[in-house]
Tab-separated table of C-alpha atoms and ligand atoms in Angstrom:
chain	number	residue	atom	x	y	z
M	5	MET	CA	0.000	0.000	0.000
M	6	SER	CA	1.531	3.333	-0.979
M	7	LYS	CA	1.951	6.230	1.419
M	8	VAL	CA	0.767	9.492	-0.068
M	9	LEU	CA	1.693	12.855	1.446
M	10	ILE	CA	-0.310	15.968	0.541
M	11	ILE	CA	1.242	19.302	1.532
M	12	TYR	CA	-0.716	22.456	0.786
M	13	TYR	CA	-1.605	25.978	1.811
M	14	SER	CA	-4.849	27.798	1.220
M	15	LEU	CA	-6.031	31.110	2.666
M	16	SER	CA	-9.636	31.125	1.484
M	17	GLY	CA	-10.278	27.412	1.087
M	18	ASN	CA	-10.139	26.844	-2.670
M	19	THR	CA	-6.864	24.937	-2.760
M	20	GLU	CA	-7.952	23.146	0.401
M	21	LYS	CA	-11.029	21.777	-1.384
M	22	MET	CA	-8.698	20.428	-4.066
M	23	ALA	CA	-6.458	18.834	-1.419
M	24	LYS	CA	-9.453	17.097	0.156
M	25	ALA	CA	-10.589	15.741	-3.225
M	26	ILE	CA	-7.088	14.436	-3.931
M	27	GLU	CA	-7.069	12.822	-0.492
M	28	GLU	CA	-10.398	11.152	-1.277
M	29	GLY	CA	-9.105	9.854	-4.614
M	30	ALA	CA	-5.914	8.489	-3.091
M	31	LYS	CA	-7.785	6.780	-0.249
M	32	SER	CA	-10.253	5.218	-2.670
M	33	ALA	CA	-7.279	3.715	-4.515
M	34	GLY	CA	-6.104	2.111	-1.277
M	35	ALA	CA	-3.341	4.492	-0.199
M	36	THR	CA	-2.499	5.625	3.297
M	37	VAL	CA	-2.791	9.401	3.125
M	38	THR	CA	-1.284	12.107	5.296
M	39	THR	CA	-2.526	15.611	4.565
M	40	LYS	CA	-0.728	18.548	6.135
M	41	ILE	CA	-0.812	22.309	5.958
M	42	SER	CA	2.644	23.242	4.683
M	43	LEU	CA	3.620	25.087	7.848
M	44	GLU	CA	3.185	21.869	9.835
M	45	ALA	CA	4.793	19.414	7.390
M	46	THR	CA	8.253	18.132	8.300
M	47	ALA	CA	11.231	16.577	6.545
M	48	GLU	CA	10.366	13.328	8.346
M	49	ASP	CA	6.878	13.326	6.815
M	50	PHE	CA	8.525	13.757	3.447
M	51	MET	CA	11.125	11.034	3.888
M	52	ASP	CA	8.407	8.656	5.032
M	53	CYS	CA	6.096	8.943	1.980
M	54	ASP	CA	6.210	7.136	-1.367
M	55	VAL	CA	4.679	9.968	-3.377
M	56	VAL	CA	4.001	13.622	-2.638
M	57	LEU	CA	1.502	16.202	-3.851
M	58	PHE	CA	2.042	19.910	-3.276
M	59	GLY	CA	-0.810	22.395	-3.456
M	60	THR	CA	-0.600	26.157	-3.506
M	61	ALA	CA	-2.819	29.066	-4.325
M	62	ASN	CA	-1.363	31.746	-6.570
M	63	TYR	CA	-0.303	34.676	-4.419
M	64	PHE	CA	1.500	37.368	-6.443
M	65	ASN	CA	2.273	34.836	-9.180
M	66	TYR	CA	4.355	32.796	-6.775
M	67	MET	CA	3.687	29.815	-4.546
M	68	ALA	CA	2.283	30.713	-1.130
M	69	GLY	CA	4.975	31.941	1.235
M	70	ALA	CA	3.794	29.213	3.565
M	71	VAL	CA	4.622	26.553	0.961
M	72	LYS	CA	8.002	28.122	0.308
M	73	ASP	CA	8.531	27.912	4.074
M	74	PHE	CA	8.433	24.105	3.761
M	75	PHE	CA	11.231	24.175	1.164
M	76	ASP	CA	13.214	26.720	3.199
M	77	ARG	CA	13.050	24.603	6.362
M	78	THR	CA	13.700	21.208	4.834
M	79	TRP	CA	15.891	21.858	1.780
M	80	PHE	CA	19.275	20.829	3.148
M	81	THR	CA	17.838	17.873	5.040
M	82	LEU	CA	16.112	16.485	1.948
M	83	LYS	CA	18.525	17.453	-0.838
M	84	GLY	CA	20.198	14.333	-2.209
M	85	LYS	CA	17.937	11.963	-0.240
M	86	VAL	CA	14.715	12.116	-2.211
M	87	ASP	CA	15.898	11.838	-5.809
M	88	GLY	CA	13.276	10.314	-8.076
M	89	LYS	CA	10.396	10.503	-5.585
M	90	PRO	CA	7.222	11.006	-7.672
M	91	TYR	CA	5.422	14.324	-7.243
M	92	ALA	CA	2.477	16.251	-8.596
M	93	THR	CA	1.178	19.758	-7.972
M	94	PHE	CA	-2.184	21.486	-7.822
M	95	GLY	CA	-3.735	24.773	-6.847
M	96	SER	CA	-6.187	27.573	-7.298
M	97	TYR	CA	-5.535	30.902	-9.007
M	98	GLY	CA	-7.318	34.129	-9.900
M	99	GLY	CA	-6.184	34.990	-13.421
M	100	GLY	CA	-2.638	33.665	-13.647
M	101	LYS	CA	-3.173	30.016	-14.428
M	102	ASP	CA	0.318	28.515	-14.312
M	103	ALA	CA	2.503	31.155	-12.709
M	104	ALA	CA	2.491	29.944	-9.111
M	105	ILE	CA	2.338	26.255	-9.983
M	106	ASN	CA	5.398	26.706	-12.190
M	107	THR	CA	7.428	28.093	-9.299
M	108	LEU	CA	6.415	25.062	-7.279
M	109	ASN	CA	7.316	22.629	-10.068
M	110	GLU	CA	10.716	24.307	-10.416
M	111	ARG	CA	11.529	23.776	-6.738
M	112	CYS	CA	10.360	20.150	-6.875
M	113	ASP	CA	12.534	19.496	-9.932
M	114	GLN	CA	15.487	21.216	-8.304
M	115	LEU	CA	15.056	19.035	-5.243
M	116	GLY	CA	15.420	15.991	-7.481
M	117	LEU	CA	11.808	14.822	-7.427
M	118	LYS	CA	10.244	13.281	-10.524
M	119	LYS	CA	7.084	14.821	-11.993
M	120	ALA	CA	4.590	11.981	-12.267
M	121	ALA	CA	1.420	13.723	-13.486
M	122	GLU	CA	0.230	16.958	-15.043
M	123	SER	CA	-0.570	19.721	-12.559
M	124	VAL	CA	-4.234	20.408	-11.845
M	125	GLY	CA	-5.415	24.006	-11.592
M	126	ALA	CA	-8.738	25.623	-10.752
M	127	GLN	CA	-9.774	29.211	-11.252
M	128	ARG	CA	-10.879	30.417	-7.799
M	129	GLU	CA	-13.406	27.925	-6.328
M	130	PRO	CA	-12.904	24.519	-7.961
M	131	THR	CA	-15.834	23.375	-10.105
M	132	PRO	CA	-17.225	19.838	-9.690
M	133	GLU	CA	-15.224	18.936	-12.825
M	134	ALA	CA	-12.013	20.274	-11.305
M	135	LEU	CA	-12.682	18.300	-8.127
M	136	GLU	CA	-13.132	15.156	-10.225
M	137	GLU	CA	-9.762	15.893	-11.836
M	138	CYS	CA	-8.283	16.181	-8.354
M	139	LYS	CA	-9.779	12.846	-7.299
M	140	ALA	CA	-8.346	11.221	-10.428
M	141	LEU	CA	-4.951	12.761	-9.664
M	142	GLY	CA	-5.069	11.349	-6.145
M	143	SER	CA	-5.929	7.874	-7.451
M	144	LYS	CA	-3.212	8.008	-10.073
M	145	MET	CA	-0.541	9.031	-7.579
M	146	ALA	CA	-1.693	6.367	-5.133
M	147	LEU	CA	-1.012	3.699	-7.735
M	148	MET	CA	2.576	4.840	-8.449
F	2	FMN	C1	-2.590	38.257	-1.510
F	2	FMN	C2	-3.143	37.637	-2.739
F	2	FMN	C3	-2.468	37.732	-3.941
F	2	FMN	C4	-2.970	37.130	-5.094
F	2	FMN	N1	-2.259	37.223	-6.255
F	2	FMN	C5	-2.706	36.572	-7.355
F	2	FMN	C6	-1.937	36.593	-8.565
F	2	FMN	O1	-0.874	37.197	-8.662
F	2	FMN	N2	-2.404	35.895	-9.631
F	2	FMN	C7	-3.577	35.177	-9.590
F	2	FMN	O2	-3.938	34.542	-10.564
F	2	FMN	N3	-4.334	35.170	-8.452
F	2	FMN	C8	-3.921	35.840	-7.349
F	2	FMN	N4	-4.671	35.811	-6.202
F	2	FMN	C9	-5.987	35.118	-6.213
F	2	FMN	C10	-5.926	33.733	-5.600
F	2	FMN	O3	-4.945	32.918	-6.228
F	2	FMN	C11	-7.278	33.051	-5.715
F	2	FMN	O4	-8.259	33.810	-5.030
F	2	FMN	C12	-7.284	31.647	-5.200
F	2	FMN	O5	-8.519	31.054	-5.485
F	2	FMN	C13	-7.030	31.601	-3.692
F	2	FMN	O6	-6.948	30.254	-3.314
F	2	FMN	P1	-7.126	29.792	-1.790
F	2	FMN	O7	-8.601	29.866	-1.462
F	2	FMN	O8	-6.625	28.390	-1.779
F	2	FMN	O9	-6.325	30.707	-0.941
F	2	FMN	C14	-4.187	36.426	-5.041
F	2	FMN	C15	-4.876	36.330	-3.815
F	2	FMN	C16	-4.357	36.909	-2.683
F	2	FMN	C17	-5.096	36.780	-1.368
């Protein structure tokens, strides 16, 4: 059974809804899922999982400062120890579809993780269709 870690930050709840749908999808595929707000996620959580999903809202066309905080705190502990770990990203935005997600993907790539699925985005509140995409992403990552 794979261990899925979901790390996200959401101020007004849109990205959080996506995280919950991903969690549902991963659980339905049989994974053990740990979901954490980025400020509370640790390097140990990360080392312990088989696959990871990062979620961020777009704030000023960058990942949430609270998600960057995870990379800031854990970078030198994780660098060189997590090469090839599968990752995927998701998040909500206002008008700038890919800008924040791209900054997140860049950090994941630089950390040595392996992108395992296309990112899922939602403009502001995720539609039912976007939530279905999130569930499918969770299931897919659970089966890695
Ligand atoms: C401080 C702040 C800055 C934002 N900057 C951007 C931006 O540069 N580009 C964009 O597309 N959306 C921007 N937004 C809109 C949010 O990405 C959008 O409302 C999103 O749905 C929030 O997701 P959340 O509910 O997970 O926090 C910004 C929102 C806030 C609060």
